Short mmCIF file of C-alpha atoms in Angstrom, two decimals:
data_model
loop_
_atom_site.label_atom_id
_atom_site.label_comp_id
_atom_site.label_asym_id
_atom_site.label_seq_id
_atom_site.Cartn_x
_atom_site.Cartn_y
_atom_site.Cartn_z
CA UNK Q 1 -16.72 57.78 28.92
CA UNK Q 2 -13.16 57.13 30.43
CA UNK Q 3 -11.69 59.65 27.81
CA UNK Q 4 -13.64 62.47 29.57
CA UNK Q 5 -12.50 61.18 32.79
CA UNK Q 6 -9.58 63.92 33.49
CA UNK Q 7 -9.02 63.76 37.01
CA UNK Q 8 -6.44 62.21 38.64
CA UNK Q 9 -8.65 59.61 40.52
CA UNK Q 10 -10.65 59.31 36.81
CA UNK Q 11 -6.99 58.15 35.99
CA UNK Q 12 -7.41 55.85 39.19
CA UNK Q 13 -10.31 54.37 38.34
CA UNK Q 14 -9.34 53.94 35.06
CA UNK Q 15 -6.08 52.23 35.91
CA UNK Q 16 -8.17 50.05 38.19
CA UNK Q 17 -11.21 49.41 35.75
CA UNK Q 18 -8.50 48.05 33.33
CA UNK Q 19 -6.61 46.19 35.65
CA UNK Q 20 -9.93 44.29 36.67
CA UNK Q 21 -10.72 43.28 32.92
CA UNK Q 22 -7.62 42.27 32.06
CA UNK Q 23 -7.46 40.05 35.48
CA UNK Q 24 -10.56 38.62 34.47
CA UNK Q 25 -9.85 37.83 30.85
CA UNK Q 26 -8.56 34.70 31.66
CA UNK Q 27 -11.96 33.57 33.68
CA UNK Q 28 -14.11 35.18 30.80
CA UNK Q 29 -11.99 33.04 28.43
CA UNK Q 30 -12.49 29.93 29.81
CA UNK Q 31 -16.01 29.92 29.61
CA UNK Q 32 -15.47 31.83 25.89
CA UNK Q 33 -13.55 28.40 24.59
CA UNK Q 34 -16.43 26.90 23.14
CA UNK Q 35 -17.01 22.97 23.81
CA UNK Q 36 -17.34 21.15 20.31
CA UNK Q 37 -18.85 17.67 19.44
CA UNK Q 38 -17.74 15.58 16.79
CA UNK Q 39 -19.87 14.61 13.79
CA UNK Q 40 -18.57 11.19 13.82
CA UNK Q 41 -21.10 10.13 10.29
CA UNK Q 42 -18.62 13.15 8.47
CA UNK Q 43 -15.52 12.45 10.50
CA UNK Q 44 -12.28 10.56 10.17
CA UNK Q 45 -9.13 9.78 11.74
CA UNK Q 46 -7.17 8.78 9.29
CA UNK Q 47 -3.76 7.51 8.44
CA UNK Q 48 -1.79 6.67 5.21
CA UNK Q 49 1.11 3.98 5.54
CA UNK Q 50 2.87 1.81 3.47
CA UNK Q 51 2.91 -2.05 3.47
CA UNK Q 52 6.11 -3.33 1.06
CA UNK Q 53 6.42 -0.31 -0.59
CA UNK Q 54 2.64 0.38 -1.27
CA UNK Q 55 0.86 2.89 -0.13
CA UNK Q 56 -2.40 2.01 1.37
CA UNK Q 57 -5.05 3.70 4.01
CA UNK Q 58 -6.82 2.92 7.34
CA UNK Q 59 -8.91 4.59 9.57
CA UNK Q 60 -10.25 4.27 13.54
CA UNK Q 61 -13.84 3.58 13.32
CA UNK Q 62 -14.08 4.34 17.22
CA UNK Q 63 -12.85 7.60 18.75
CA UNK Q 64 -14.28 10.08 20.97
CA UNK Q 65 -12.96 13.59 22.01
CA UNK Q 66 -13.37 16.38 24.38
CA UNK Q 67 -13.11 19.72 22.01
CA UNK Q 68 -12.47 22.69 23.35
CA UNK Q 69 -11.77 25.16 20.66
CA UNK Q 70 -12.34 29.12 20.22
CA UNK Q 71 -9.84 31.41 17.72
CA UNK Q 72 -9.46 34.04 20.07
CA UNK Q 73 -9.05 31.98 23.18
CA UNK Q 74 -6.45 29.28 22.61
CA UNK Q 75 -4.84 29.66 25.82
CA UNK Q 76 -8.05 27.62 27.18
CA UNK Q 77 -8.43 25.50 23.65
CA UNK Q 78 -7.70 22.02 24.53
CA UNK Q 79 -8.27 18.49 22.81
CA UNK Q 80 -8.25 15.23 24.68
CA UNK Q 81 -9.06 12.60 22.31
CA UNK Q 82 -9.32 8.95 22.97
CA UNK Q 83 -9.00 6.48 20.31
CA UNK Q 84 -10.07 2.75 20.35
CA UNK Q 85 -7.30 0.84 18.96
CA UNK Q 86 -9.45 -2.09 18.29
CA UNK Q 87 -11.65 -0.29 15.87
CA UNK Q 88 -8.92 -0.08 13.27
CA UNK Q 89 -10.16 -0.58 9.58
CA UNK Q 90 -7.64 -0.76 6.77
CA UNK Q 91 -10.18 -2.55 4.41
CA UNK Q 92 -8.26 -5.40 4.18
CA UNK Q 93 -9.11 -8.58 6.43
CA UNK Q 94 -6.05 -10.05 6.20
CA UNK Q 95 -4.10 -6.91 7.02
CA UNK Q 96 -6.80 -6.30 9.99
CA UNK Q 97 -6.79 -9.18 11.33
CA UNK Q 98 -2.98 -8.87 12.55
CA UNK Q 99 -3.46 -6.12 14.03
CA UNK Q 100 -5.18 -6.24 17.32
CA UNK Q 101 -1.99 -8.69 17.87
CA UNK Q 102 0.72 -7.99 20.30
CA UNK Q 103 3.39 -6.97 18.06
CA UNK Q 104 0.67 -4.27 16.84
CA UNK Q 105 -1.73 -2.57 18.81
CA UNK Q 106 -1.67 -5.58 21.26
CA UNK Q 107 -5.63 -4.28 21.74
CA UNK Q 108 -6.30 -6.90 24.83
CA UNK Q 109 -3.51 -5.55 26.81
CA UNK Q 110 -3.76 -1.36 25.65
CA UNK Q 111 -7.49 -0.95 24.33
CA UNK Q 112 -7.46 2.81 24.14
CA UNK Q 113 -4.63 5.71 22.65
CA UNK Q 114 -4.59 9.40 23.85
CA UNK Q 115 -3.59 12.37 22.49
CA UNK Q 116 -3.92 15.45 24.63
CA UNK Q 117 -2.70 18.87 24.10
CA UNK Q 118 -1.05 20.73 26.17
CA UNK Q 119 -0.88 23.99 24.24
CA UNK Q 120 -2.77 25.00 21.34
CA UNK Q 121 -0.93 28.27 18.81
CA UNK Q 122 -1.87 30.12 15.83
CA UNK Q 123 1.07 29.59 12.97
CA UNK Q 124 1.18 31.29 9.76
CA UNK Q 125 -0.78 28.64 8.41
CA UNK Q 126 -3.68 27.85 10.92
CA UNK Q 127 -3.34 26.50 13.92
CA UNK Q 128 -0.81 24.02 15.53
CA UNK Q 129 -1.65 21.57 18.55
CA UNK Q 130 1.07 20.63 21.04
CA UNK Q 131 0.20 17.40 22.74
CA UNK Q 132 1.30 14.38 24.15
CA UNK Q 133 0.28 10.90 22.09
CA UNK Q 134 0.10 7.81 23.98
CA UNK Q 135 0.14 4.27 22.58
CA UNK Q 136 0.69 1.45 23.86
CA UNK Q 137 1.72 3.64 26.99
CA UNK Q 138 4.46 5.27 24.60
CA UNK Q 139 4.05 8.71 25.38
CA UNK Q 140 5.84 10.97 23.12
CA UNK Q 141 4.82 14.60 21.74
CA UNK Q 142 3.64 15.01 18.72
CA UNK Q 143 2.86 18.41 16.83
CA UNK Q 144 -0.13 18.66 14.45
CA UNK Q 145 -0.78 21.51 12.47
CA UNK Q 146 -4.01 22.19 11.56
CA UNK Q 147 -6.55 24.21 10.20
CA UNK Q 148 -9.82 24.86 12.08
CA UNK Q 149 -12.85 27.36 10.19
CA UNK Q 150 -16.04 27.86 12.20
CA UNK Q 151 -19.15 28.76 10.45
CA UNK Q 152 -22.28 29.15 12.99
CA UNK Q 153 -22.68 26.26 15.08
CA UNK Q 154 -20.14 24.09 12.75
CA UNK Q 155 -16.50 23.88 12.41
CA UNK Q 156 -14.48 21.76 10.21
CA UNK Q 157 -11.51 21.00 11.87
CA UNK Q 158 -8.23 19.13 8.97
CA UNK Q 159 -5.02 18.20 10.58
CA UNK Q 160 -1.97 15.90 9.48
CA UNK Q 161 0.90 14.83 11.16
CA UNK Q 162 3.29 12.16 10.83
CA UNK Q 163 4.84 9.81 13.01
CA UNK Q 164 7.29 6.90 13.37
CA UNK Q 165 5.37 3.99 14.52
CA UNK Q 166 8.27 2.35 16.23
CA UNK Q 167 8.79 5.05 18.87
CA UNK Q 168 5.36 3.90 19.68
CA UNK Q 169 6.20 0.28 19.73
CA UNK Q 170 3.50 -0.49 16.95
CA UNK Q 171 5.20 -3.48 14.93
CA UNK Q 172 7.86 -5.08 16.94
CA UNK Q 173 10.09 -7.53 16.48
CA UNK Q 174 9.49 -9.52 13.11
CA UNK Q 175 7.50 -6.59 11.74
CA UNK Q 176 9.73 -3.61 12.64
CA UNK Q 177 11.61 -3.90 9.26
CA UNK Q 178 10.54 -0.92 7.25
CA UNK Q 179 10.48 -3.41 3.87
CA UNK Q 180 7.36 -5.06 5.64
CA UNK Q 181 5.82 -1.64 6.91
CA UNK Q 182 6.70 1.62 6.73
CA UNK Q 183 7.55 3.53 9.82
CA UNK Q 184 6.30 6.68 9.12
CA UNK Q 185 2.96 6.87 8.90
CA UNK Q 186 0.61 9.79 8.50
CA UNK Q 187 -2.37 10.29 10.73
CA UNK Q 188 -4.93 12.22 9.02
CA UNK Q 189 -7.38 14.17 11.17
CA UNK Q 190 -10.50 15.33 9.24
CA UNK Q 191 -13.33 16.25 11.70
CA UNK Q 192 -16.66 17.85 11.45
CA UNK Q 193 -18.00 20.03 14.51
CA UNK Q 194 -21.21 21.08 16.41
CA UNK Q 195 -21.57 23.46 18.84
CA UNK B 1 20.76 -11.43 -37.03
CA UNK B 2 17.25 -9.46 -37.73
CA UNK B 3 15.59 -8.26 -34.94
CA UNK B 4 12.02 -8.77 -36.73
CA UNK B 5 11.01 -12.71 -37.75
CA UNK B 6 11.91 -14.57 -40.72
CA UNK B 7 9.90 -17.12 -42.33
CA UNK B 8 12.41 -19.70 -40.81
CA UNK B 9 13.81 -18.17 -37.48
CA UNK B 10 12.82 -15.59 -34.44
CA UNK B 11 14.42 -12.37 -34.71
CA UNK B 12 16.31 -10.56 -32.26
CA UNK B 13 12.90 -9.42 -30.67
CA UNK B 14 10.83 -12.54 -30.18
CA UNK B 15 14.07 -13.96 -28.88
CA UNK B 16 15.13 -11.01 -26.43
CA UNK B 17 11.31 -11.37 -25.26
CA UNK B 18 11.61 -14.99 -25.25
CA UNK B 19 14.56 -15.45 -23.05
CA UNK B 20 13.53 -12.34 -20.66
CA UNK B 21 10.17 -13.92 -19.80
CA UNK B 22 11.93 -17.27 -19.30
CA UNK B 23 13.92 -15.80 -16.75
CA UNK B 24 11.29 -14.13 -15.40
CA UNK B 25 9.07 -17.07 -15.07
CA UNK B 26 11.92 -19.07 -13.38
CA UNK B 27 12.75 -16.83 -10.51
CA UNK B 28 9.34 -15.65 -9.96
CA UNK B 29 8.04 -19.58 -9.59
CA UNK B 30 11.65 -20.22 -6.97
CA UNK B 31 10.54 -17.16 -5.63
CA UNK B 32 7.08 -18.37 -5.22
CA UNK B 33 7.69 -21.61 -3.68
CA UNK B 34 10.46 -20.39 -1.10
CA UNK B 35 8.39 -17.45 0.17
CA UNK B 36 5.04 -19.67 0.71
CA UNK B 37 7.47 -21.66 2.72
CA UNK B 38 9.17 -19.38 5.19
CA UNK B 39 7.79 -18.41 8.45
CA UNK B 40 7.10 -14.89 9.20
CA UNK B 41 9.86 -12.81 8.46
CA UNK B 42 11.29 -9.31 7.15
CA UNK B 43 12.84 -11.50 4.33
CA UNK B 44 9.43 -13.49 3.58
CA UNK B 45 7.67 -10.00 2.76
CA UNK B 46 10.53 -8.71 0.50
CA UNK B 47 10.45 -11.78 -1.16
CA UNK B 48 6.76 -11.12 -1.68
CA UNK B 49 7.34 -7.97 -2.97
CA UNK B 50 10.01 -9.28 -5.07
CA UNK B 51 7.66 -11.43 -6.69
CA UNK B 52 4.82 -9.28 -7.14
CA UNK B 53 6.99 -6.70 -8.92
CA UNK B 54 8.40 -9.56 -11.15
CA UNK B 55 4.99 -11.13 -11.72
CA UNK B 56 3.63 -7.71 -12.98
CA UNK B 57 6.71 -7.45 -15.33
CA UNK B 58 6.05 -10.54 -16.69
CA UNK B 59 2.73 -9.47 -17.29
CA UNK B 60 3.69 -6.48 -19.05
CA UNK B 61 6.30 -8.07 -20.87
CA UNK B 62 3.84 -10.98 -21.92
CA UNK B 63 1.43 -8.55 -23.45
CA UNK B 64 4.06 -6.94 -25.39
CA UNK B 65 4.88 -10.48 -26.38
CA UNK B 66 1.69 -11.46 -27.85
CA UNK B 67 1.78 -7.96 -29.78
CA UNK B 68 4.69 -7.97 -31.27
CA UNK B 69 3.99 -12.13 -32.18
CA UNK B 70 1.10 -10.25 -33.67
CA UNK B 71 2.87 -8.09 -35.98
CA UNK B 72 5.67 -10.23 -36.95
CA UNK B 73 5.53 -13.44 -38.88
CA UNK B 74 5.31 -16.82 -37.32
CA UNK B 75 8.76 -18.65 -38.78
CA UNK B 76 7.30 -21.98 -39.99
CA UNK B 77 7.84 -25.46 -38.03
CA UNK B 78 10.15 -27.31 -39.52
CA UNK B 79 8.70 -29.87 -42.30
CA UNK B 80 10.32 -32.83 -40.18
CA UNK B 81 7.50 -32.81 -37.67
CA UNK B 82 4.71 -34.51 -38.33
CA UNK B 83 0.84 -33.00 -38.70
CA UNK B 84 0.11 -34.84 -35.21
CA UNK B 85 3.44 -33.19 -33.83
CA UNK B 86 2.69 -29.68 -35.43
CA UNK B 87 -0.95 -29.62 -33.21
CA UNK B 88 0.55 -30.43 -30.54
CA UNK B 89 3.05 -27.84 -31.00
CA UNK B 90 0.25 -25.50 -31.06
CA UNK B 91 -1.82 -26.56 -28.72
CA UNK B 92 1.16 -26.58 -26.07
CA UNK B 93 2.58 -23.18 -26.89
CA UNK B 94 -1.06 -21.88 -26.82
CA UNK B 95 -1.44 -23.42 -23.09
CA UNK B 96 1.88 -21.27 -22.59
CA UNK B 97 0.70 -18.23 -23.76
CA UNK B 98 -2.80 -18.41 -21.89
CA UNK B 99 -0.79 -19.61 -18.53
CA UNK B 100 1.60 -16.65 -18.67
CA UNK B 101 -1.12 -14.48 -18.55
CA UNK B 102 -3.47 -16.27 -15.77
CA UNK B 103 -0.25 -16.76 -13.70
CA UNK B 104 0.51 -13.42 -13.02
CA UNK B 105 -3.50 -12.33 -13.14
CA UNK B 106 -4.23 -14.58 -11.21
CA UNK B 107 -1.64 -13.64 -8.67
CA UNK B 108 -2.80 -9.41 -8.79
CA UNK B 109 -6.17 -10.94 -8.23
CA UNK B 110 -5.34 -12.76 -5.27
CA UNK B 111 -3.00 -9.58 -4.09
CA UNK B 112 -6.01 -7.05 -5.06
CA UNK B 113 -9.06 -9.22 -2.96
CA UNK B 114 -6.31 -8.74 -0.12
CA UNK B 115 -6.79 -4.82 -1.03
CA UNK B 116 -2.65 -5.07 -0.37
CA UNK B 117 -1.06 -2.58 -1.85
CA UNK B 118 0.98 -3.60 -5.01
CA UNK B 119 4.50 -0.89 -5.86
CA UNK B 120 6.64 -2.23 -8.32
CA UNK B 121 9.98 -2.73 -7.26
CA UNK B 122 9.12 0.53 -5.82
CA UNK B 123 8.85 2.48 -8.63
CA UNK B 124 4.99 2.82 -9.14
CA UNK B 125 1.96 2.20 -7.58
CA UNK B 126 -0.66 0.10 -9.20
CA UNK B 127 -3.88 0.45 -8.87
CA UNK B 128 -6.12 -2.54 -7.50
CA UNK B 129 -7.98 -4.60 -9.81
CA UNK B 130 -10.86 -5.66 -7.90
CA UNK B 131 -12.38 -4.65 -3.80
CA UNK B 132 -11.90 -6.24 -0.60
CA UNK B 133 -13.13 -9.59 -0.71
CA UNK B 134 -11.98 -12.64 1.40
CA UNK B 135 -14.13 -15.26 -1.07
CA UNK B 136 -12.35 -13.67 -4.63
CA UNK B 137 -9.00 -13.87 -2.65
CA UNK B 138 -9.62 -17.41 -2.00
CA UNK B 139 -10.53 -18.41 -5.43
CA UNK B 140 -8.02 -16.80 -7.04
CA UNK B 141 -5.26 -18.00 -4.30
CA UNK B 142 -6.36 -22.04 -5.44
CA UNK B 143 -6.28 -20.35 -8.76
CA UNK B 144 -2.44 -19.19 -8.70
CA UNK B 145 -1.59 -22.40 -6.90
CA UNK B 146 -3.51 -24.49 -9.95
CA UNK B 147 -2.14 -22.61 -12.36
CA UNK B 148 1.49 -22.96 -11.11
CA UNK B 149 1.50 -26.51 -11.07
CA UNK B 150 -0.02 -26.78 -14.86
CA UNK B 151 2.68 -24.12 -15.70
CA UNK B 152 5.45 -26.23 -14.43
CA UNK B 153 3.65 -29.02 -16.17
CA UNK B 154 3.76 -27.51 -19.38
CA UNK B 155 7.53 -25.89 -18.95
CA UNK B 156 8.54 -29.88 -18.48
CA UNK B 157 7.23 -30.66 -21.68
CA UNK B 158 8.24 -27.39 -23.34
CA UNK B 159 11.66 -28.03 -22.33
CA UNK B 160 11.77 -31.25 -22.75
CA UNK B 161 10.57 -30.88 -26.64
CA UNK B 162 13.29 -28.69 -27.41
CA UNK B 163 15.75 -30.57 -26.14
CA UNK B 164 14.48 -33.53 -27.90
CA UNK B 165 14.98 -31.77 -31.32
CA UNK B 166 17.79 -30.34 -30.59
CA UNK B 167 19.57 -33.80 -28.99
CA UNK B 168 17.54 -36.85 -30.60
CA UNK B 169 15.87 -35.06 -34.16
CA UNK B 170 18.97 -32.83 -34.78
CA UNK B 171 17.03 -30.34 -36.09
CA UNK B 172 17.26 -26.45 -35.81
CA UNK B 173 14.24 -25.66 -33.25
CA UNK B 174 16.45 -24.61 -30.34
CA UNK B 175 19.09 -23.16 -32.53
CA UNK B 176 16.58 -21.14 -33.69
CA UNK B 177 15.71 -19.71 -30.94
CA UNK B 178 19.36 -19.21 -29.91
CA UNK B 179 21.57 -15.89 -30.72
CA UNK B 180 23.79 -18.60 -32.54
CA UNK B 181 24.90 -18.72 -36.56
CA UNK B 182 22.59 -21.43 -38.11
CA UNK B 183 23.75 -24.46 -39.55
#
């Protein structure tokens, strides 16, 4: 229709038409970045760590998560994702029950950790998330790369990212020697979707 | 010196295996005792380690023990002892045998009910024996302590024996067991 347009004013009105879409884009887009629950009965967040020497895994029972995710809109994409530190499991009793302590995740005095992105890219590989993680009111930014397919009205959404539990202030004093626990540790993000 | 057994002496083997597992056993039971007894500390849990990698090599080396005791001849006591002497012989180097074995079971029981994670001396990962479970970590922690104390129990006498027939009977038991040119 536009192509027949040959006028000058055609050009006009083109030139204007255009300019209107592309203003609006952004408005379109944030309605187009689609709001996504998580299917917490086929989800986990993860980690893997190492307690002298040997590897072992643990997961957050609790979490919840505002998901905003669309592959042609990340500019509006967003996660905010609250985690309750209390609901740690590493299947070990012993283990678990040191760590709602103080040198831990001291879980009476910071219940809840954050992470929430600030900017969400494509990478050659997927997808990565830029965000800030907060616990124990350690905010630092951490990067996780991660892979996100959508198929109808579900999306499986596998990230992994690791971090140094210190900077966070997770094992002080006594238990900040790596030969007790090892400071990196690698959270594991394995989420199922609805839409 | 042969390394296989003679029909009157340990070879090179039995005796490398012997003295190994000794030392083994030694530090792993100091070990024991001082890290049960330290408060919470960096140094308490690399103790631990410590002495969950040794216990594990003990193990291993244990096993190997018993085969190669298999495939070798059993040197003969000496003739000095009497019948009475020889079964108890027996009977207490059989309590060794089974009590190197439940020792360090006992303690990758206790470590596996825990569902800790168990590297040796950071080398490899083992895999747990048995799940989570407070009650098995329990029994098998009044186990390892048990155990320990029968172990030292045993050891005494052990000890004790050879250095009665080495010191009092004069005889070649110890030697025998020593890298040293027989009588």
């Amino acid at each position: 229709m536009f192509r027949s347009t040959s006028s000058s004013a055609g050009r006009f009105f083109l030139g204007l038409g255009l300019g209107v879409i592309a203003s609006a884009l952004p408005m379109l887009a944030s309605s187009a970045a689609t709001g996504w629950e998580i299917v917490h009965d086929e989800s986990r967040l993860g980690f893997e760590a190492t307690q002298q020497g040997g590897r072992f895994e643990g997961r957050f029972e609790d979490f919840r998560a505002d998901m905003r995710f669309s592959a042609d809109d990340l500019a509006m994409s967003r996660f905010d994702v609250t985690v309750a530190t209390g609901s740690i499991n590493t299947g070990s009793s012993q283990r678990d029950s040191n760590l709602p302590d103080a040198e831990w995740f001291d879980t009476d005095a910071f219940p809840e950790a954050y992470y929430v992105t600030r900017e969400i890219r494509a990478t050659t590989d997927g997808y990565e998330a830029v965000g800030d993680l907060t616990i124990r009111d350690n905010t630092h930014e951490v990067v996780l790369p991660f892979t996100w397919q959508t198929e109808g009205d579900r999306a499986e959404m596998n990230g992994a990212v690791t971090i140094d539990r210190v900077r966070f202030g997770v094992g002080q004093g006594e238990w900040r020697d790596p030969s007790v626990a090892g400071h990196e540790v690698k959270v594991v993000v394995d989420l199922t979707l609805e839409r | 010196m042969k390394i296989r057994n003679t029909r009157d002496g340990w070879g090179a083997g039995a005796q490398l295996l012997h003295w190994l597992i000794a030392a083994g056993i030694a530090t792993a039971m100091l070990l024991g005792w001082i890290m049960v007894n330290l408060p919470n500390s960096a140094t308490k849990f690399e103790l631990y380690a410590l002495h969950k990698s040794l216990g594990i090599t003990i193990l291993a080396l244990v096993l190997l023990r018993i085969v190669w005791r298999w495939i070798n001849m059993v040197p003969d006591m000496p003739g000095t002892l009497s019948p009475r002497e020889q079964k108890l012989a027996g009977a207490g180097h059989m309590a060794l045998y089974a009590l190197m074995l439940l020792m360090p079971l006992s303690g990758y029981v206790l470590n596996s009910a825990a569902n800790f994670p168990l590297n040796v001396f950071g080398l490899v990962q083992i895999p747990n024996l048995t799940p989570e479970s407070e009650t098995l970590a329990e029994v098998a922690s009044v186990m390892h302590l048990t155990f320990f104390w029968v172990l030292a129990a045993v050891l005494v006498a052990h000890i004790g024996a050879a250095l009665r027939h080495h010191f009092v009977l004069h005889d070649d038991v110890l030697r025998r067991m020593l890298p040293v040119r027989r009588r």
